[in-house]
């Protein structure tokens, strides 16, 4: 069963967020403008047009970049705790607007309301983290080999941070970057996904209000809208020292090459091909819950979605039967209805990709245990709703090696030790998130050792999806190597400087070099 989104509700949501259908899509923090073509935002929930947003022309982008560069010169001189105060106020505003912004995320992107609200909570959490961080941007003091000398390193802001975000997390990933960048003293230019542009306009509205209330200069938070062409303006612009990009591996390689060509920095969060290993000693009740949410949450459109279950042969049939039973109980429909588990894919193009992947699984020798299909009828008029799939495969299949951004879960059987399962898990080019379900301390520690998971995230007895902001988020190999959010990820937004101070009347050289004359 599903329900239809009341049209009046979305109008109330837009009103609460200060949005109108004529909203422009380019902003330097206080004023909107834009001379590019209009892009339409259609909801995958019901196919309705939400609003139209203007895109950024070359002239618009030049104005934005100049404004941001000017703002940086003054913003970097504001003490970090004062910048943190601005972020604190932003977090408070997000708390007040959590419900309407969460609903907009759910309606424009298609994820469940609980996940939409959770995404806004991530924004709030990273603001809290950043406020504390604003008083902890520390360097280190080192002992000099030369008498009467002191050495230390310190961190300075980089300048303009360019942010390119994906549709699946239309607000949280931006906040991960901006909250840290702002307390570090950087200013930001953000290009949200053209598939969820209104979420970007909503966020910019919120921070623009905070900037105005604090008499901050224009350019601290900038918004540009459009397709890959706008992204190219950012990646090729030498005035933007750091590009933080979230998206596909294909996109990431293009960004990395463009930024490297001008010797800039890239922070890349790219594709995942995440696996859960289920060992003979696993608590299967926990394992099923973790696998189920990981596979179908956000309709399989998370970079940390569970793509592969690597299951020991001794428990393989049990796990398969439990999963099939669980899939039969999934409720698919309007994500704003909290009774539903799974919402739509982002658009019909994603639906076509999903159906193509199912065909490839069968063509390459896989067996469909639960075969998904496009759903039709009342409540599914958008054409973006599908039922999730489960397939028995081998890890070497080409389709398994490549990430499908949809609810397609692969079951892979292993028969040896945990080392064999780890080898299967690591046998893909992606290296984002991983997990093991086990009650064996030896298996768990092996999985976490240097000979274990090669992913940036490795979990024990929890799934691959659902990271907390306290830890650095990111992956290895073709996932890009970037780190965002917690831990010391803030250092990516700053430049390190080593300082040596001589407080004597002599000038000894390092390494004992003599230079007498």
PDB file of N, CA and C in Angstrom, residues 58-107:
ATOM      1  N   UNK A  58      28.682  31.477 -17.205  1.00  0.00           N
ATOM      2  CA  UNK A  58      30.092  31.795 -16.976  1.00  0.00           C
ATOM      3  C   UNK A  58      30.230  33.148 -16.282  1.00  0.00           C
ATOM      4  N   UNK A  59      29.395  34.094 -16.684  1.00  0.00           N
ATOM      5  CA  UNK A  59      29.444  35.419 -16.079  1.00  0.00           C
ATOM      6  C   UNK A  59      29.018  35.355 -14.609  1.00  0.00           C
ATOM      7  N   UNK A  60      27.992  34.569 -14.338  1.00  0.00           N
ATOM      8  CA  UNK A  60      27.555  34.387 -12.949  1.00  0.00           C
ATOM      9  C   UNK A  60      28.674  33.772 -12.114  1.00  0.00           C
ATOM     10  N   UNK A  61      29.301  32.740 -12.663  1.00  0.00           N
ATOM     11  CA  UNK A  61      30.350  32.035 -11.921  1.00  0.00           C
ATOM     12  C   UNK A  61      31.522  32.966 -11.626  1.00  0.00           C
ATOM     13  N   UNK A  62      31.872  33.799 -12.573  1.00  0.00           N
ATOM     14  CA  UNK A  62      32.967  34.742 -12.362  1.00  0.00           C
ATOM     15  C   UNK A  62      32.641  35.700 -11.220  1.00  0.00           C
ATOM     16  N   UNK A  63      31.408  36.186 -11.201  1.00  0.00           N
ATOM     17  CA  UNK A  63      31.006  37.086 -10.123  1.00  0.00           C
ATOM     18  C   UNK A  63      31.045  36.378  -8.775  1.00  0.00           C
ATOM     19  N   UNK A  64      30.540  35.149  -8.734  1.00  0.00           N
ATOM     20  CA  UNK A  64      30.547  34.371  -7.495  1.00  0.00           C
ATOM     21  C   UNK A  64      31.978  34.173  -6.995  1.00  0.00           C
ATOM     22  N   UNK A  65      32.877  33.777  -7.884  1.00  0.00           N
ATOM     23  CA  UNK A  65      34.257  33.483  -7.488  1.00  0.00           C
ATOM     24  C   UNK A  65      34.970  34.736  -7.002  1.00  0.00           C
ATOM     25  N   UNK A  66      34.758  35.843  -7.675  1.00  0.00           N
ATOM     26  CA  UNK A  66      35.360  37.095  -7.231  1.00  0.00           C
ATOM     27  C   UNK A  66      34.833  37.502  -5.856  1.00  0.00           C
ATOM     28  N   UNK A  67      33.541  37.322  -5.652  1.00  0.00           N
ATOM     29  CA  UNK A  67      32.937  37.670  -4.367  1.00  0.00           C
ATOM     30  C   UNK A  67      33.475  36.775  -3.256  1.00  0.00           C
ATOM     31  N   UNK A  68      33.625  35.486  -3.557  1.00  0.00           N
ATOM     32  CA  UNK A  68      34.156  34.544  -2.564  1.00  0.00           C
ATOM     33  C   UNK A  68      35.609  34.877  -2.223  1.00  0.00           C
ATOM     34  N   UNK A  69      36.403  35.197  -3.236  1.00  0.00           N
ATOM     35  CA  UNK A  69      37.811  35.525  -2.998  1.00  0.00           C
ATOM     36  C   UNK A  69      37.945  36.770  -2.120  1.00  0.00           C
ATOM     37  N   UNK A  70      37.099  37.737  -2.360  1.00  0.00           N
ATOM     38  CA  UNK A  70      37.120  38.957  -1.548  1.00  0.00           C
ATOM     39  C   UNK A  70      36.696  38.649  -0.109  1.00  0.00           C
ATOM     40  N   UNK A  71      35.667  37.820   0.036  1.00  0.00           N
ATOM     41  CA  UNK A  71      35.187  37.476   1.376  1.00  0.00           C
ATOM     42  C   UNK A  71      36.256  36.740   2.172  1.00  0.00           C
ATOM     43  N   UNK A  72      37.016  35.897   1.506  1.00  0.00           N
ATOM     44  CA  UNK A  72      38.045  35.116   2.197  1.00  0.00           C
ATOM     45  C   UNK A  72      39.061  36.014   2.894  1.00  0.00           C
ATOM     46  N   UNK A  73      39.428  37.110   2.258  1.00  0.00           N
ATOM     47  CA  UNK A  73      40.459  37.981   2.821  1.00  0.00           C
ATOM     48  C   UNK A  73      40.067  38.525   4.181  1.00  0.00           C
ATOM     49  N   UNK A  74      38.788  38.763   4.380  1.00  0.00           N
ATOM     50  CA  UNK A  74      38.348  39.253   5.693  1.00  0.00           C
ATOM     51  C   UNK A  74      37.924  38.116   6.615  1.00  0.00           C
ATOM     52  N   UNK A  75      37.311  37.090   6.058  1.00  0.00           N
ATOM     53  CA  UNK A  75      36.806  35.989   6.886  1.00  0.00           C
ATOM     54  C   UNK A  75      37.947  35.257   7.590  1.00  0.00           C
ATOM     55  N   UNK A  76      39.087  35.108   6.924  1.00  0.00           N
ATOM     56  CA  UNK A  76      40.208  34.379   7.530  1.00  0.00           C
ATOM     57  C   UNK A  76      40.785  35.097   8.743  1.00  0.00           C
ATOM     58  N   UNK A  77      40.533  36.406   8.854  1.00  0.00           N
ATOM     59  CA  UNK A  77      41.076  37.162   9.989  1.00  0.00           C
ATOM     60  C   UNK A  77      40.173  37.105  11.212  1.00  0.00           C
ATOM     61  N   UNK A  78      38.968  36.610  11.053  1.00  0.00           N
ATOM     62  CA  UNK A  78      38.061  36.453  12.191  1.00  0.00           C
ATOM     63  C   UNK A  78      38.546  35.280  13.027  1.00  0.00           C
ATOM     64  N   UNK A  79      38.694  35.425  14.329  1.00  0.00           N
ATOM     65  CA  UNK A  79      39.170  34.304  15.160  1.00  0.00           C
ATOM     66  C   UNK A  79      38.312  33.057  14.972  1.00  0.00           C
ATOM     67  N   UNK A  80      38.960  31.907  14.964  1.00  0.00           N
ATOM     68  CA  UNK A  80      38.249  30.646  14.713  1.00  0.00           C
ATOM     69  C   UNK A  80      37.059  30.437  15.650  1.00  0.00           C
ATOM     70  N   UNK A  81      37.168  30.731  16.965  1.00  0.00           N
ATOM     71  CA  UNK A  81      35.979  30.559  17.821  1.00  0.00           C
ATOM     72  C   UNK A  81      34.811  31.456  17.408  1.00  0.00           C
ATOM     73  N   UNK A  82      35.111  32.632  16.848  1.00  0.00           N
ATOM     74  CA  UNK A  82      34.044  33.499  16.351  1.00  0.00           C
ATOM     75  C   UNK A  82      33.389  32.889  15.112  1.00  0.00           C
ATOM     76  N   UNK A  83      34.202  32.272  14.262  1.00  0.00           N
ATOM     77  CA  UNK A  83      33.640  31.566  13.108  1.00  0.00           C
ATOM     78  C   UNK A  83      32.804  30.383  13.589  1.00  0.00           C
ATOM     79  N   UNK A  84      33.272  29.756  14.657  1.00  0.00           N
ATOM     80  CA  UNK A  84      32.517  28.661  15.246  1.00  0.00           C
ATOM     81  C   UNK A  84      31.170  29.106  15.777  1.00  0.00           C
ATOM     82  N   UNK A  85      31.098  30.321  16.283  1.00  0.00           N
ATOM     83  CA  UNK A  85      29.834  30.858  16.775  1.00  0.00           C
ATOM     84  C   UNK A  85      28.825  30.973  15.640  1.00  0.00           C
ATOM     85  N   UNK A  86      29.298  31.368  14.467  1.00  0.00           N
ATOM     86  CA  UNK A  86      28.409  31.427  13.297  1.00  0.00           C
ATOM     87  C   UNK A  86      27.868  30.035  12.969  1.00  0.00           C
ATOM     88  N   UNK A  87      28.746  29.037  13.035  1.00  0.00           N
ATOM     89  CA  UNK A  87      28.328  27.663  12.753  1.00  0.00           C
ATOM     90  C   UNK A  87      27.370  27.165  13.835  1.00  0.00           C
ATOM     91  N   UNK A  88      27.589  27.586  15.072  1.00  0.00           N
ATOM     92  CA  UNK A  88      26.670  27.198  16.163  1.00  0.00           C
ATOM     93  C   UNK A  88      25.261  27.709  15.873  1.00  0.00           C
ATOM     94  N   UNK A  89      25.169  28.953  15.435  1.00  0.00           N
ATOM     95  CA  UNK A  89      23.869  29.525  15.106  1.00  0.00           C
ATOM     96  C   UNK A  89      23.220  28.811  13.917  1.00  0.00           C
ATOM     97  N   UNK A  90      24.041  28.416  12.983  1.00  0.00           N
ATOM     98  CA  UNK A  90      23.539  27.653  11.840  1.00  0.00           C
ATOM     99  C   UNK A  90      22.933  26.336  12.314  1.00  0.00           C
ATOM    100  N   UNK A  91      23.629  25.664  13.252  1.00  0.00           N
ATOM    101  CA  UNK A  91      23.110  24.422  13.807  1.00  0.00           C
ATOM    102  C   UNK A  91      21.791  24.610  14.525  1.00  0.00           C
ATOM    103  N   UNK A  92      21.657  25.711  15.252  1.00  0.00           N
ATOM    104  CA  UNK A  92      20.395  26.001  15.942  1.00  0.00           C
ATOM    105  C   UNK A  92      19.265  26.221  14.937  1.00  0.00           C
ATOM    106  N   UNK A  93      19.579  26.907  13.856  1.00  0.00           N
ATOM    107  CA  UNK A  93      18.555  27.143  12.837  1.00  0.00           C
ATOM    108  C   UNK A  93      18.136  25.844  12.184  1.00  0.00           C
ATOM    109  N   UNK A  94      19.091  24.958  11.983  1.00  0.00           N
ATOM    110  CA  UNK A  94      18.764  23.654  11.412  1.00  0.00           C
ATOM    111  C   UNK A  94      17.864  22.850  12.350  1.00  0.00           C
ATOM    112  N   UNK A  95      18.094  22.977  13.643  1.00  0.00           N
ATOM    113  CA  UNK A  95      17.221  22.301  14.603  1.00  0.00           C
ATOM    114  C   UNK A  95      15.781  22.796  14.451  1.00  0.00           C
ATOM    115  N   UNK A  96      15.639  24.099  14.297  1.00  0.00           N
ATOM    116  CA  UNK A  96      14.299  24.675  14.180  1.00  0.00           C
ATOM    117  C   UNK A  96      13.611  24.270  12.879  1.00  0.00           C
ATOM    118  N   UNK A  97      14.413  24.029  11.829  1.00  0.00           N
ATOM    119  CA  UNK A  97      13.857  23.715  10.508  1.00  0.00           C
ATOM    120  C   UNK A  97      14.057  22.244  10.119  1.00  0.00           C
ATOM    121  N   UNK A  98      14.371  21.421  11.105  1.00  0.00           N
ATOM    122  CA  UNK A  98      14.666  20.020  10.809  1.00  0.00           C
ATOM    123  C   UNK A  98      13.512  19.327  10.089  1.00  0.00           C
ATOM    124  N   UNK A  99      12.301  19.535  10.555  1.00  0.00           N
ATOM    125  CA  UNK A  99      11.166  18.828   9.958  1.00  0.00           C
ATOM    126  C   UNK A  99      10.906  19.253   8.509  1.00  0.00           C
ATOM    127  N   UNK A 100      10.756  20.550   8.209  1.00  0.00           N
ATOM    128  CA  UNK A 100      10.511  20.901   6.802  1.00  0.00           C
ATOM    129  C   UNK A 100      11.676  20.578   5.883  1.00  0.00           C
ATOM    130  N   UNK A 101      12.913  20.770   6.339  1.00  0.00           N
ATOM    131  CA  UNK A 101      14.046  20.454   5.480  1.00  0.00           C
ATOM    132  C   UNK A 101      14.158  18.956   5.265  1.00  0.00           C
ATOM    133  N   UNK A 102      13.908  18.174   6.323  1.00  0.00           N
ATOM    134  CA  UNK A 102      13.919  16.718   6.179  1.00  0.00           C
ATOM    135  C   UNK A 102      12.852  16.238   5.219  1.00  0.00           C
ATOM    136  N   UNK A 103      11.683  16.864   5.256  1.00  0.00           N
ATOM    137  CA  UNK A 103      10.610  16.497   4.332  1.00  0.00           C
ATOM    138  C   UNK A 103      10.966  16.865   2.894  1.00  0.00           C
ATOM    139  N   UNK A 104      11.622  18.017   2.712  1.00  0.00           N
ATOM    140  CA  UNK A 104      12.034  18.401   1.365  1.00  0.00           C
ATOM    141  C   UNK A 104      13.050  17.414   0.813  1.00  0.00           C
ATOM    142  N   UNK A 105      14.017  17.006   1.643  1.00  0.00           N
ATOM    143  CA  UNK A 105      14.998  15.999   1.226  1.00  0.00           C
ATOM    144  C   UNK A 105      14.286  14.727   0.790  1.00  0.00           C
ATOM    145  N   UNK A 106      13.322  14.289   1.602  1.00  0.00           N
ATOM    146  CA  UNK A 106      12.582  13.071   1.298  1.00  0.00           C
ATOM    147  C   UNK A 106      11.783  13.209   0.011  1.00  0.00           C
ATOM    148  N   UNK A 107      11.145  14.340  -0.180  1.00  0.00           N
ATOM    149  CA  UNK A 107      10.275  14.525  -1.336  1.00  0.00           C
ATOM    150  C   UNK A 107      11.057  14.765  -2.624  1.00  0.00           C
TER     151      UNK A 107
END
